[in-house]
């Protein structure tokens, strides 16, 4: 799929802003209350975070906040915090004890560029720092809003969200789940952070409860679409296109809906999820045009 030029420009623009914010946050200079930031650790963190990726989750957060005219610096900082959580998960997911990958975004994974212990500490640091960023008064939101975002992010990232989904993914290599089990696994492993991105944008924008719920459901739909598309790409692409190893799901015997139902079924499901996402955005009218394009991009991307 080739995305519309205006969408590609919007995605790239948001990514540049997030990259600049992350660069400012990930310096070696300690913040108040910190003692020191070890240089090798910071190099590993920057290797795992900077200079790659489409920053899709931050993009979704910023665009969701934009529906309520709230995509300013506070939303950018929360988006950067979300990307810290996402990058921590990638660093840990690539470790030999997990997916054992040597390549990420076309570059050596952190444990290959440095070592396993440093990669673990880099991931630990990023996860912790994400909550620091959201809770910090420099994220200029009401204290109650910052606390709500911290709670929501913790639950999206933790044992009942992404980390729990990773555990189910490992378990699925030994005990094959049924279709509902796969959907639950994927809603936790991949979908939880995407849902957070969309819901957090509404919270930052002080949206009414029905609007917040609508965006949470939108995030849930495109979260499933993202994982289906990712599994489809793993089954049909090569490492050059993906920027990481391809075909590893089948090789590891991982449980995916693609493996269960096949490629044609998966493509039909993706089309249905796009329709569902568009229906959820209908009350927002033209203001949600970019989010509609994002749903299409996520479901039908070919890279």
Short mmCIF file of C-alpha atoms in Angstrom, two decimals:
data_model
loop_
_atom_site.label_atom_id
_atom_site.label_comp_id
_atom_site.label_asym_id
_atom_site.label_seq_id
_atom_site.Cartn_x
_atom_site.Cartn_y
_atom_site.Cartn_z
CA UNK A 1 0.00 0.00 0.00
CA UNK A 2 1.12 3.53 -0.74
CA UNK A 3 -0.20 5.98 1.83
CA UNK A 4 -1.54 9.37 0.69
CA UNK A 5 1.18 12.01 0.50
CA UNK A 6 -0.51 14.25 3.07
CA UNK A 7 -0.69 11.38 5.54
CA UNK A 8 2.96 10.48 4.98
CA UNK A 9 3.88 14.12 5.61
CA UNK A 10 1.81 14.25 8.80
CA UNK A 11 3.36 11.00 10.04
CA UNK A 12 6.89 12.21 9.28
CA UNK A 13 6.24 15.60 10.88
CA UNK A 14 4.98 14.06 14.12
CA UNK A 15 7.94 11.62 14.09
CA UNK A 16 10.43 14.49 13.79
CA UNK A 17 8.84 16.30 16.73
CA UNK A 18 8.87 13.15 18.86
CA UNK A 19 12.49 12.45 17.90
CA UNK A 20 13.53 15.96 18.97
CA UNK A 21 11.66 15.59 22.25
CA UNK A 22 13.31 12.21 22.92
CA UNK A 23 16.74 13.60 22.10
CA UNK A 24 16.20 16.34 24.69
CA UNK A 25 14.98 13.83 27.27
CA UNK A 26 17.74 11.25 26.72
CA UNK A 27 20.81 13.41 27.32
CA UNK A 28 23.56 12.34 29.69
CA UNK A 29 22.92 15.27 32.01
CA UNK A 30 21.21 14.09 35.23
CA UNK A 31 17.92 15.65 36.25
CA UNK A 32 17.14 16.96 39.71
CA UNK A 33 17.12 14.04 42.13
CA UNK A 34 19.30 11.85 39.90
CA UNK A 35 22.94 11.20 40.82
CA UNK A 36 24.43 10.36 37.42
CA UNK A 37 23.51 8.90 34.05
CA UNK A 38 26.20 6.34 33.09
CA UNK A 39 27.43 7.09 29.60
CA UNK A 40 27.47 3.53 28.22
CA UNK A 41 23.92 2.99 29.48
CA UNK A 42 22.80 6.23 27.84
CA UNK A 43 24.47 5.23 24.58
CA UNK A 44 22.59 1.92 24.64
CA UNK A 45 19.31 3.70 25.41
CA UNK A 46 19.79 6.17 22.57
CA UNK A 47 20.72 3.29 20.22
CA UNK A 48 17.45 1.59 21.08
CA UNK A 49 15.28 4.69 20.82
CA UNK A 50 16.67 7.29 18.43
CA UNK A 51 17.07 7.36 14.68
CA UNK A 52 14.45 4.87 13.56
CA UNK A 53 10.82 3.88 13.49
CA UNK A 54 7.69 5.63 12.30
CA UNK A 55 6.65 6.60 15.86
CA UNK A 56 3.17 5.32 15.14
CA UNK A 57 1.99 5.15 18.75
CA UNK A 58 3.05 8.75 19.50
CA UNK A 59 1.43 9.76 16.21
CA UNK A 60 -1.88 8.22 17.26
CA UNK A 61 -1.70 9.93 20.64
CA UNK A 62 -0.97 13.33 19.11
CA UNK A 63 -3.67 12.99 16.46
CA UNK A 64 -6.22 11.85 19.04
CA UNK A 65 -5.35 14.86 21.19
CA UNK A 66 -5.64 17.07 18.10
CA UNK A 67 -9.34 16.18 17.88
CA UNK A 68 -9.71 18.31 21.02
CA UNK A 69 -7.15 20.99 20.04
CA UNK A 70 -4.70 19.64 22.64
CA UNK A 71 -1.73 18.39 20.60
CA UNK A 72 0.78 20.80 22.18
CA UNK A 73 3.90 20.26 24.29
CA UNK A 74 2.15 18.32 27.04
CA UNK A 75 0.77 15.80 24.55
CA UNK A 76 4.19 15.59 22.88
CA UNK A 77 5.84 14.71 26.19
CA UNK A 78 3.25 12.02 26.92
CA UNK A 79 3.78 10.70 23.39
CA UNK A 80 7.53 10.55 24.03
CA UNK A 81 6.89 8.70 27.29
CA UNK A 82 4.76 6.18 25.40
CA UNK A 83 7.57 5.69 22.89
CA UNK A 84 9.97 5.01 25.78
CA UNK A 85 7.69 2.17 26.90
CA UNK A 86 7.42 0.85 23.35
CA UNK A 87 11.19 0.94 22.80
CA UNK A 88 11.84 -0.75 26.15
CA UNK A 89 9.55 -3.56 25.01
CA UNK A 90 11.45 -3.93 21.73
CA UNK A 91 14.84 -4.02 23.47
CA UNK A 92 13.67 -6.74 25.84
CA UNK A 93 11.72 -8.61 23.15
CA UNK A 94 14.90 -8.91 21.05
CA UNK A 95 16.87 -10.58 23.87
CA UNK A 96 18.00 -14.21 23.47
CA UNK A 97 15.60 -15.32 26.23
CA UNK A 98 12.69 -13.80 24.30
CA UNK A 99 12.59 -13.60 20.48
CA UNK A 100 16.40 -13.70 20.05
CA UNK A 101 16.70 -11.15 17.24
CA UNK A 102 19.90 -9.63 15.87
CA UNK A 103 18.27 -6.90 13.77
CA UNK A 104 15.86 -4.08 14.60
CA UNK A 105 14.98 -1.20 12.27
CA UNK A 106 17.79 -2.32 9.99
CA UNK A 107 20.43 -2.04 12.74
CA UNK A 108 21.95 -4.42 15.31
CA UNK A 109 19.68 -4.92 18.30
CA UNK A 110 20.81 -3.33 21.57
CA UNK A 111 22.12 -6.55 23.09
CA UNK A 112 24.19 -7.13 19.93
CA UNK A 113 25.51 -3.57 19.73
CA UNK A 114 26.34 -3.61 23.47
CA UNK A 115 25.66 -6.70 25.62
CA UNK A 116 22.70 -8.48 27.21
CA UNK A 117 23.05 -6.95 30.68
CA UNK A 118 23.25 -3.42 29.27
CA UNK A 119 20.21 -4.10 27.07
CA UNK A 120 18.20 -5.26 30.09
CA UNK A 121 19.17 -2.15 32.05
CA UNK A 122 18.41 0.09 29.06
CA UNK A 123 14.90 -1.36 28.90
CA UNK A 124 14.43 -1.06 32.65
CA UNK A 125 15.53 2.58 32.52
CA UNK A 126 13.18 3.47 29.67
CA UNK A 127 10.16 1.89 31.35
CA UNK A 128 10.83 3.76 34.59
CA UNK A 129 11.59 7.03 32.81
CA UNK A 130 8.27 6.95 30.97
CA UNK A 131 6.39 7.48 34.24
CA UNK A 132 8.87 10.16 35.28
CA UNK A 133 8.08 12.10 32.09
CA UNK A 134 4.32 11.87 32.49
CA UNK A 135 4.35 12.71 36.20
CA UNK A 136 6.81 15.62 35.87
CA UNK A 137 5.31 19.10 36.25
CA UNK A 138 7.05 20.00 32.97
CA UNK A 139 4.26 17.99 31.38
CA UNK A 140 1.86 20.89 31.83
CA UNK A 141 -1.39 19.12 32.57
CA UNK A 142 -3.49 19.19 35.73
CA UNK A 143 -2.05 16.89 38.41
CA UNK A 144 -5.21 14.77 38.31
CA UNK A 145 -4.80 14.27 34.55
CA UNK A 146 -1.15 13.30 34.89
CA UNK A 147 -2.04 10.79 37.63
CA UNK A 148 -4.79 9.32 35.44
CA UNK A 149 -2.35 8.94 32.54
CA UNK A 150 0.25 7.28 34.78
CA UNK A 151 -2.33 4.75 35.96
CA UNK A 152 -3.61 4.07 32.46
CA UNK A 153 -0.09 3.63 31.06
CA UNK A 154 0.92 1.33 33.93
CA UNK A 155 -2.04 -0.93 33.27
CA UNK A 156 -1.46 -0.92 29.51
CA UNK A 157 2.22 -1.82 29.91
CA UNK A 158 2.12 -4.21 32.85
CA UNK A 159 1.04 -7.72 33.79
CA UNK A 160 -2.54 -7.15 32.59
CA UNK A 161 -1.40 -5.52 29.36
CA UNK A 162 1.75 -5.67 27.24
CA UNK A 163 4.00 -7.63 29.62
CA UNK A 164 1.24 -10.12 30.29
CA UNK A 165 0.72 -10.46 26.56
CA UNK A 166 4.40 -11.21 26.11
CA UNK A 167 4.08 -13.96 28.73
CA UNK A 168 1.09 -15.44 26.90
CA UNK A 169 3.06 -15.26 23.64
CA UNK A 170 5.88 -17.33 25.15
CA UNK A 171 3.38 -19.78 26.63
CA UNK A 172 1.73 -20.12 23.21
CA UNK A 173 4.93 -21.66 21.83
CA UNK A 174 4.34 -24.60 24.19
CA UNK A 175 0.53 -24.69 24.43
CA UNK A 176 -1.31 -23.55 21.32
CA UNK A 177 -4.24 -21.26 22.20
CA UNK A 178 -7.54 -21.24 20.35
CA UNK A 179 -8.75 -18.25 18.34
CA UNK A 180 -10.05 -16.35 21.39
CA UNK A 181 -6.79 -17.02 23.17
CA UNK A 182 -4.81 -15.57 20.28
CA UNK A 183 -7.05 -12.48 20.17
CA UNK A 184 -6.59 -11.93 23.93
CA UNK A 185 -2.83 -12.40 23.62
CA UNK A 186 -2.60 -9.88 20.80
CA UNK A 187 -4.93 -7.36 22.47
CA UNK A 188 -2.52 -7.38 25.42
CA UNK A 189 0.86 -7.69 23.71
CA UNK A 190 0.31 -5.18 20.91
CA UNK A 191 -3.12 -3.64 21.29
CA UNK A 192 -2.81 -2.31 24.84
CA UNK A 193 -0.29 0.43 24.02
CA UNK A 194 -2.15 1.41 20.85
CA UNK A 195 -5.40 1.67 22.77
CA UNK A 196 -3.59 3.74 25.39
CA UNK A 197 -2.33 6.10 22.68
CA UNK A 198 -5.82 6.88 21.42
CA UNK A 199 -7.47 7.03 24.83
CA UNK A 200 -4.67 9.18 26.28
CA UNK A 201 -5.17 11.75 23.54
CA UNK A 202 -8.79 12.10 24.61
CA UNK A 203 -7.81 12.38 28.29
CA UNK A 204 -5.23 15.07 27.52
CA UNK A 205 -7.95 16.93 25.59
CA UNK A 206 -10.39 16.67 28.52
CA UNK A 207 -12.85 14.87 26.25
CA UNK A 208 -16.29 13.86 27.47
CA UNK A 209 -16.59 10.26 28.64
CA UNK A 210 -18.42 8.99 25.51
CA UNK A 211 -15.71 10.50 23.29
CA UNK A 212 -12.95 8.97 25.42
CA UNK A 213 -14.62 5.56 25.22
CA UNK A 214 -15.09 5.89 21.46
CA UNK A 215 -11.39 6.60 20.97
CA UNK A 216 -10.44 3.72 23.27
CA UNK A 217 -12.54 1.38 21.11
CA UNK A 218 -10.96 2.85 17.98
CA UNK A 219 -7.53 2.10 19.47
CA UNK A 220 -8.62 -1.44 20.28
CA UNK A 221 -9.74 -2.04 16.68
CA UNK A 222 -6.59 -0.68 15.07
CA UNK A 223 -4.46 -2.47 17.68
CA UNK A 224 -5.80 -5.79 16.47
CA UNK A 225 -5.36 -4.63 12.88
CA UNK A 226 -1.73 -3.73 13.58
CA UNK A 227 -0.94 -7.20 14.92
CA UNK A 228 -2.77 -8.95 12.08
CA UNK A 229 -0.88 -6.85 9.54
CA UNK A 230 2.41 -7.51 11.36
CA UNK A 231 1.82 -11.26 11.31
CA UNK A 232 0.85 -11.07 7.65
CA UNK A 233 4.06 -9.20 6.85
CA UNK A 234 6.11 -11.73 8.78
CA UNK A 235 4.55 -14.49 6.66
CA UNK A 236 4.91 -12.75 3.28
CA UNK A 237 7.89 -10.34 3.42
CA UNK A 238 11.66 -10.58 3.75
CA UNK A 239 14.14 -9.08 6.20
CA UNK A 240 15.15 -6.28 3.81
CA UNK A 241 11.59 -4.99 3.63
CA UNK A 242 10.87 -5.40 7.33
CA UNK A 243 14.15 -4.17 8.80
CA UNK A 244 14.13 -7.26 11.03
CA UNK A 245 14.13 -11.02 10.57
CA UNK A 246 11.13 -12.38 8.64
CA UNK A 247 9.36 -15.72 8.88
CA UNK A 248 10.25 -16.14 12.55
CA UNK A 249 6.66 -16.70 13.69
CA UNK A 250 6.27 -19.82 11.59
CA UNK A 251 9.78 -21.01 12.44
CA UNK A 252 9.07 -20.67 16.17
CA UNK A 253 5.64 -22.22 15.81
CA UNK A 254 3.96 -19.12 17.21
CA UNK A 255 0.21 -18.93 17.44
CA UNK A 256 -1.15 -16.30 15.05
CA UNK A 257 -4.48 -15.81 13.32
CA UNK A 258 -2.61 -15.94 10.00
CA UNK A 259 -1.34 -19.42 10.84
CA UNK A 260 -4.81 -20.45 12.05
CA UNK A 261 -6.94 -19.09 9.18
CA UNK A 262 -4.62 -18.22 6.30
CA UNK A 263 -3.68 -15.11 4.34
CA UNK A 264 -6.98 -14.48 2.50
CA UNK A 265 -9.02 -14.65 5.74
CA UNK A 266 -6.58 -12.28 7.43
CA UNK A 267 -6.93 -9.71 4.65
CA UNK A 268 -10.72 -9.86 4.92
CA UNK A 269 -10.48 -9.31 8.68
CA UNK A 270 -8.23 -6.32 8.18
CA UNK A 271 -10.73 -4.77 5.81
CA UNK A 272 -13.49 -5.28 8.37
CA UNK A 273 -11.41 -3.68 11.14
CA UNK A 274 -10.84 -0.61 8.97
CA UNK A 275 -14.61 -0.33 8.48
CA UNK A 276 -15.13 -0.66 12.24
CA UNK A 277 -12.50 2.01 12.95
CA UNK A 278 -14.06 4.41 10.46
CA UNK A 279 -17.51 3.92 11.99
CA UNK A 280 -16.15 4.77 15.44
CA UNK A 281 -14.66 8.01 14.10
CA UNK A 282 -17.82 9.08 12.27
CA UNK A 283 -19.07 11.51 14.97
CA UNK A 284 -15.82 13.48 14.70
CA UNK A 285 -16.39 14.25 11.03
CA UNK A 286 -13.56 15.71 8.98
CA UNK A 287 -11.50 16.41 12.10
CA UNK A 288 -10.71 12.69 12.20
CA UNK A 289 -9.56 12.43 8.57
CA UNK A 290 -5.94 11.75 9.53
CA UNK A 291 -6.93 9.07 12.02
CA UNK A 292 -9.00 7.40 9.30
CA UNK A 293 -5.93 7.39 7.08
CA UNK A 294 -3.92 5.96 9.97
CA UNK A 295 -6.34 3.03 10.29
CA UNK A 296 -6.03 2.34 6.57
CA UNK A 297 -2.25 2.61 6.74
CA UNK A 298 -1.98 0.25 9.70
CA UNK A 299 -4.19 -2.43 8.16
CA UNK A 300 -2.96 -2.35 4.58
CA UNK A 301 0.71 -1.43 4.90
CA UNK A 302 3.15 -3.51 2.92
CA UNK A 303 6.30 -2.60 4.88
#
